[in-house]
Coordinates of C-alpha atoms in Angstrom, one line a residue:
Chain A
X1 CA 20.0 16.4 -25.4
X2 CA 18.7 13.1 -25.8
X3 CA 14.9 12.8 -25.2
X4 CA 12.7 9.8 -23.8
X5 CA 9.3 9.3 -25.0
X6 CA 6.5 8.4 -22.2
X7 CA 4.5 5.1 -22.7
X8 CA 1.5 3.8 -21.1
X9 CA 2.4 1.7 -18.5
X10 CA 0.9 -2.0 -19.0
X11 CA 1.9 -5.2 -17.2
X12 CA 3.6 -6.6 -20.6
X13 CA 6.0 -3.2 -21.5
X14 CA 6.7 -3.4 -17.6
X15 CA 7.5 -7.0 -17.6
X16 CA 11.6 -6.9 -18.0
X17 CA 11.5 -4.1 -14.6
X18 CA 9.1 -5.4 -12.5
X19 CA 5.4 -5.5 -11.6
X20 CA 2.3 -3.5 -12.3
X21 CA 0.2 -3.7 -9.3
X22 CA -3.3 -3.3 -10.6
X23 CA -7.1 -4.6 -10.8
X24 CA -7.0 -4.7 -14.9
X25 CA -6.8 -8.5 -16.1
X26 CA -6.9 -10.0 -13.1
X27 CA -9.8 -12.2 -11.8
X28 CA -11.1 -11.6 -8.1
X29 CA -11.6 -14.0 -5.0
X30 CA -15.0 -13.4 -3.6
X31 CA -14.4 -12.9 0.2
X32 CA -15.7 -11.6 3.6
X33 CA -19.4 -12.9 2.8
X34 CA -19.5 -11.7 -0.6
X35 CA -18.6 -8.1 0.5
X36 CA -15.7 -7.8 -0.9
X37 CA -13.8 -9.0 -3.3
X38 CA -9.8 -9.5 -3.5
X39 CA -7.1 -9.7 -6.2
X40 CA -4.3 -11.5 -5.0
X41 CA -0.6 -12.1 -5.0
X42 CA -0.2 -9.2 -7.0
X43 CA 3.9 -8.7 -6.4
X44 CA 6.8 -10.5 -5.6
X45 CA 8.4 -9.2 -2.8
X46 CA 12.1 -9.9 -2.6
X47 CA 13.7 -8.5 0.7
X48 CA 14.9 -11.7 2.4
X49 CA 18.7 -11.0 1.4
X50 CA 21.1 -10.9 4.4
X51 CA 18.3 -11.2 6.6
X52 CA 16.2 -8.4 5.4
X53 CA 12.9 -7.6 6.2
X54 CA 9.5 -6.2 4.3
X55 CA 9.6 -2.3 5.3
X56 CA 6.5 -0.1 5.1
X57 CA 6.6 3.3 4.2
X58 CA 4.9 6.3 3.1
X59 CA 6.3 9.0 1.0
X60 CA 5.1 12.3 -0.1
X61 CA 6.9 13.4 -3.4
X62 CA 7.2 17.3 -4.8
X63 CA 6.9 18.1 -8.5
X64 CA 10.2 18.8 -10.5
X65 CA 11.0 21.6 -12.7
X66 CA 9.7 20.9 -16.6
X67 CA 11.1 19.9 -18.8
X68 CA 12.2 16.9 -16.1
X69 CA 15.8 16.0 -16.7
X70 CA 17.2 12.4 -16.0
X71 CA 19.9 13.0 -14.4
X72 CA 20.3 10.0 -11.4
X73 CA 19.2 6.3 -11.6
X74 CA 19.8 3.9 -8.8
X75 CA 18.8 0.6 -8.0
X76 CA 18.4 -1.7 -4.7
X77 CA 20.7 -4.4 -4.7
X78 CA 19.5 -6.0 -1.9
X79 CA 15.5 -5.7 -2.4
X80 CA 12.7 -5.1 -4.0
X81 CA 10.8 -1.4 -4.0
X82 CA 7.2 -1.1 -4.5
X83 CA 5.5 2.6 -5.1
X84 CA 1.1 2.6 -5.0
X85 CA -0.2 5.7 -5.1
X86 CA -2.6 6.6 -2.4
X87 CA -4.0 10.5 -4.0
X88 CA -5.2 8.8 -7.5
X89 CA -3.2 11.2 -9.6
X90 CA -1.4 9.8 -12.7
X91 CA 3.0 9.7 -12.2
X92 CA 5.7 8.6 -13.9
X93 CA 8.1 5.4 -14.2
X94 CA 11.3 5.7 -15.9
X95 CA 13.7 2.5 -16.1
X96 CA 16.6 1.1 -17.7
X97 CA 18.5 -2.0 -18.4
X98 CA 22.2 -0.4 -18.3
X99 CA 22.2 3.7 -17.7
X100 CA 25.2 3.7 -19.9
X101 CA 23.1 3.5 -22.6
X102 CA 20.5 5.8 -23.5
X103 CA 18.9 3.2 -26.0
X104 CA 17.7 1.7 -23.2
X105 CA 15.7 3.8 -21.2
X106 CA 11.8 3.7 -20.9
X107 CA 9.6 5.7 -19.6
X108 CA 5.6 5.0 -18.4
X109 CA 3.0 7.0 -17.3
X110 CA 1.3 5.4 -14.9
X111 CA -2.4 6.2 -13.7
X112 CA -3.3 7.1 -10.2
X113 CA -4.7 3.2 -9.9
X114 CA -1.5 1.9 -10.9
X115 CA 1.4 0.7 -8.4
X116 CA 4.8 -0.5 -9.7
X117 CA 7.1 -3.1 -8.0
X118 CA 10.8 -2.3 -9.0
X119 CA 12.4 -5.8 -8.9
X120 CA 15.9 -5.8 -7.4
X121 CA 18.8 -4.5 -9.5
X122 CA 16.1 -3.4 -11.5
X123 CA 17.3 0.6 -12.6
X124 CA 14.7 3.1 -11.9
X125 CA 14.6 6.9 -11.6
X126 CA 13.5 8.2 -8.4
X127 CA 10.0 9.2 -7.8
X128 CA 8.5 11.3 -10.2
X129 CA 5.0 13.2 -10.2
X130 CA 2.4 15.1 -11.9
X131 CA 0.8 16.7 -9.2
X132 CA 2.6 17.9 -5.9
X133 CA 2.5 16.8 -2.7
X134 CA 2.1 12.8 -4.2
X135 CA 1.5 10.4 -1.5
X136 CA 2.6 6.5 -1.7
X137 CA 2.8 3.2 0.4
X138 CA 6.3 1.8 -0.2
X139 CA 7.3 -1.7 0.4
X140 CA 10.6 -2.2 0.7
X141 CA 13.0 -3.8 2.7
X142 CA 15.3 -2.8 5.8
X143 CA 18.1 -4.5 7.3
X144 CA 21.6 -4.8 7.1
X145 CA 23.6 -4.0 4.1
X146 CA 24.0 -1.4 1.4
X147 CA 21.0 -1.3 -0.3
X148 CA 21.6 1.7 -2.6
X149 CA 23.4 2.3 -5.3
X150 CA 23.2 5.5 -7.9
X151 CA 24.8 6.6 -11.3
X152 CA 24.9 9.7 -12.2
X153 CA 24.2 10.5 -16.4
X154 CA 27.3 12.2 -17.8
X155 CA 25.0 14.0 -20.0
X156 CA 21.0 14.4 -18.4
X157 CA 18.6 13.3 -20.8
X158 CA 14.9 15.3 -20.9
X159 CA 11.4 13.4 -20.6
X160 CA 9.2 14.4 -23.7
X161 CA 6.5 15.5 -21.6
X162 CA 3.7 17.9 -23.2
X163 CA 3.6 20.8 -20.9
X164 CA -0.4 20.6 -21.4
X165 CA -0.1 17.4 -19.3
X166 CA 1.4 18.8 -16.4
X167 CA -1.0 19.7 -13.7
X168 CA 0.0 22.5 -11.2
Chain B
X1 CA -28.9 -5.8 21.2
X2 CA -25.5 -4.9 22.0
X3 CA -23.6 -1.8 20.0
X4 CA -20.5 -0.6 20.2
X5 CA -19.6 2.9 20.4
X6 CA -17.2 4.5 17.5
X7 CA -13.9 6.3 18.2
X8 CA -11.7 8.4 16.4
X9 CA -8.7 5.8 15.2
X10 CA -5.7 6.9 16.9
X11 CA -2.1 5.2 17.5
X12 CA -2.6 5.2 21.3
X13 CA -5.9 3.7 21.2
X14 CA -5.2 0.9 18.4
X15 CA -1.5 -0.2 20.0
X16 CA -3.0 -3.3 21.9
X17 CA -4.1 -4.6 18.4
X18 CA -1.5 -3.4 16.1
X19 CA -0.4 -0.2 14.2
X20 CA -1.6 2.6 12.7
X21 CA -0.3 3.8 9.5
X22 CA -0.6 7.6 8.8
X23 CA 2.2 10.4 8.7
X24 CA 0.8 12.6 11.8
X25 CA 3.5 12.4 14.3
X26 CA 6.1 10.8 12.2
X27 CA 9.0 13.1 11.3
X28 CA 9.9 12.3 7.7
X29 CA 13.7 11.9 6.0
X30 CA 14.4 14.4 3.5
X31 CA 14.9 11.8 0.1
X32 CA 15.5 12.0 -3.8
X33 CA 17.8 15.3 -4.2
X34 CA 14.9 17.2 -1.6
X35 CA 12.0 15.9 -4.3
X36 CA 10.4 13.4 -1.6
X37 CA 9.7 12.7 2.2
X38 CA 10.1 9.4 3.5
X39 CA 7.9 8.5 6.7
X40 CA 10.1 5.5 7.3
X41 CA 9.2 1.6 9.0
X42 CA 5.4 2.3 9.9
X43 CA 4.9 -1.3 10.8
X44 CA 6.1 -4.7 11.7
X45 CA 5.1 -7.2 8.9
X46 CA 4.9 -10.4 10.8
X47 CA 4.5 -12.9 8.1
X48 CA 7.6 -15.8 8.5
X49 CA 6.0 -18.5 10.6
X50 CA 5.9 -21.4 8.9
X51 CA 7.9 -19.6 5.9
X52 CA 5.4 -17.8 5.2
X53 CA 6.2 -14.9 2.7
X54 CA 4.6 -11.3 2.1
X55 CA 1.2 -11.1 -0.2
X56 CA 0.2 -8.1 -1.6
X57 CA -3.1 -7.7 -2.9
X58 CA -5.9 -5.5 -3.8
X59 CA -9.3 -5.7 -1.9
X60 CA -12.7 -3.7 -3.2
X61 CA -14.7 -3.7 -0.4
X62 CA -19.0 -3.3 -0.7
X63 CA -21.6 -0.9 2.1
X64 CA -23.3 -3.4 4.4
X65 CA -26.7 -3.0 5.4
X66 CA -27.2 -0.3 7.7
X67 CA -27.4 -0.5 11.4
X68 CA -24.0 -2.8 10.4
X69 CA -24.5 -6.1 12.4
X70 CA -21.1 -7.8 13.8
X71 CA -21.7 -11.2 13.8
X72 CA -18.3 -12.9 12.8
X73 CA -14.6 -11.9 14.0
X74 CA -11.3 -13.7 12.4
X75 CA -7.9 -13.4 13.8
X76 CA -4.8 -15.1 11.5
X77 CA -2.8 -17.0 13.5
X78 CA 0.5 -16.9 11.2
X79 CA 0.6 -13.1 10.3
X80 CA -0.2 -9.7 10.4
X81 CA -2.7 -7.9 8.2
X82 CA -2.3 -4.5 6.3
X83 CA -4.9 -2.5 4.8
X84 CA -4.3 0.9 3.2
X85 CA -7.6 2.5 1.7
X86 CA -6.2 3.5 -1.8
X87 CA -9.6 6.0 -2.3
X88 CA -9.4 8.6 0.2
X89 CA -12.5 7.5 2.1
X90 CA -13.3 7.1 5.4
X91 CA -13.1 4.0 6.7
X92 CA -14.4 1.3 10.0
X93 CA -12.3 -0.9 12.0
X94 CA -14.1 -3.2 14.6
X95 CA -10.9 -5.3 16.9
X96 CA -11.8 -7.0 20.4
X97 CA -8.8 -9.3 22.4
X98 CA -12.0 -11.9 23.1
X99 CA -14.8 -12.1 21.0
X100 CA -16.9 -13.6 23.4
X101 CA -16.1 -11.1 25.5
X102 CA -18.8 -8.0 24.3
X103 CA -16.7 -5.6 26.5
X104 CA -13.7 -6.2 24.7
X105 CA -15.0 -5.2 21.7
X106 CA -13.4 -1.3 20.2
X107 CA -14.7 0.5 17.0
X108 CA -12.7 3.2 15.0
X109 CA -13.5 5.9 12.3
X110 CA -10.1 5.6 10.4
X111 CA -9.8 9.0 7.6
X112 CA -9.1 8.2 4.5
X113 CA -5.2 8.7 5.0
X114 CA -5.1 6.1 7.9
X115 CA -4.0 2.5 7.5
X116 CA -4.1 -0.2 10.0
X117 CA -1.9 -3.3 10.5
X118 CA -3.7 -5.9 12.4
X119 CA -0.9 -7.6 14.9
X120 CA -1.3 -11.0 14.6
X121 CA -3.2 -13.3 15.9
X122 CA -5.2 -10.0 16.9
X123 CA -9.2 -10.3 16.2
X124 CA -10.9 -8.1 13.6
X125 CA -13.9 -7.4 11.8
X126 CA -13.8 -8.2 7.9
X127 CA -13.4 -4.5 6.2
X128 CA -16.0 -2.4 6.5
X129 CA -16.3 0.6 4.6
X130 CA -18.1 3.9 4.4
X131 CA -18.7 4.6 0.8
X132 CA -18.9 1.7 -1.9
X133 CA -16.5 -0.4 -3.9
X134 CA -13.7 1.4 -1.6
X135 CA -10.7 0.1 -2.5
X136 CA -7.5 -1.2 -0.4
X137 CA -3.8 -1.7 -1.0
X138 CA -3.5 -4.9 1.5
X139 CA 0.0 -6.8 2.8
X140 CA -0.3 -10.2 4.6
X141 CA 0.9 -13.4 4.4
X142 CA 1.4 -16.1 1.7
X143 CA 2.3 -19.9 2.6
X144 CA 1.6 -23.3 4.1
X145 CA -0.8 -23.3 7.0
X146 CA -4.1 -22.5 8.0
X147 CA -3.7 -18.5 8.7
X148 CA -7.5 -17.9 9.2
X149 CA -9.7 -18.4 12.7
X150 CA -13.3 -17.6 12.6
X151 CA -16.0 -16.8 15.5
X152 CA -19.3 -16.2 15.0
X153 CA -21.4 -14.5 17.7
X154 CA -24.1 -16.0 19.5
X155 CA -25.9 -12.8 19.3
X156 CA -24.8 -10.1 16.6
X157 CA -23.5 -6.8 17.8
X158 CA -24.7 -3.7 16.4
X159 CA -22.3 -0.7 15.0
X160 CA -24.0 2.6 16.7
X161 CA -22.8 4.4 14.0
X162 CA -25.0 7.5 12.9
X163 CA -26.5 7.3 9.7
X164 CA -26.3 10.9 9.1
X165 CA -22.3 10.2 8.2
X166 CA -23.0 6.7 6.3
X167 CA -22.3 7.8 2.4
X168 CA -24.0 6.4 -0.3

């Protein structure tokens, strides 16, 4: 079974996918009276296709059986799809350019101060977690249209995850 | 010197001034093969006037002096306001419909897992948190236009908030 090996997750690796939504690198405004400060325009959210609009949404995502097999990618023709994490536990990103070919998968882990925004068509497994019960803020888009659409491996390739990394 | 009583943040109480984001109450769709719950469309992102565009952006907000002092409101003409507290602590949000109005003015105790989305053109309080450097996941508005509308008090308001609960 093919395997894919986890990066870290950086703004540059993630570049070809999407966005990294994250404080690292980037310089602050100094607002509200100097009591706080604010990194801005951190994603580009694109949901205005056939009169979309941004949607906000929280999920809560369950912990897989390990070794985690790939066996589903999809992708959001019509929008954008941005996951932050809200508990501050590290998760996973796993992309791909065509999921015909197993070449060009990627995998990230991602840190619980990380936030990724899928851009549109962009292929990209469905949410995947280190610790159960994983809460996020979604930005997405609803409106009319199909906005989904899956492929399904012929053969499931296996993240190489050490089991010493997965927390219970 | 005026203060203004605290409540618990609750949907009911916050509709004049815009939404509550949390999960209690919110029946979720079953999503990814079972893996995730989605707790779908939790607000209305009002951001197009003017072709204006969704921002998202990271605020750290700092402790103010304690008794906190309200002495400036801002309401943003062309959009609604999200904040999402990304670190599990509690959290303050001060709204009034006219700011020269003292009886208008409402306090809330958001939890950690509470969001708010600031309807616009709705006055508010700039953030104001409970424990230091807290930090927000926050979706306005990008665009032409001046989005921003400040009053300052004549005389500050005071926060009766209880300094047994103000974390260091």
């Amino acid at each position: 079974m093919a395997t894919v090996s986890i990066e870290p997750l950086t703004k540059q690796a993630f570049a070809p996918f999407g966005e990294v939504i994250e404080t690292d690198g980037v310089t602050p405004l100094s607002i509200n009276q100097g009591y706080a400060s604010r990194f801005n325009d951190l994603a580009s959210i694109d949901v205005a296709a056939e009169g979309g609009q941004t949607n906000i949404s929280w999920f809560v995502a369950s912990l897989r059986p390990v070794p985690i097999a790939i066996r589903l990618m999809e992708r959001h023709p019509l929008g954008s799809q941005l996951f932050m994490p809200l508990g501050g536990a590290d998760w996973l990103v796993v992309v791909c350019s065509d999921p015909r070919n197993a070449a060009t998968y990627r995998a990230f882990r991602a840190t619980g101060q990380q936030g990724v925004n899928y851009a549109r068509n962009c292929w990209h497994h469905p949410l995947l977690v280190l610790k159960d019960a994983s809460p996020f803020l979604v930005v997405d888009r609803k409106g009319k249209g199909d906005n989904l659409e899956e492929y399904w491996l012929d053969e499931p390739m296996q993240l190489d995850l050490k089991p010493d990394r997965h927390e219970a």
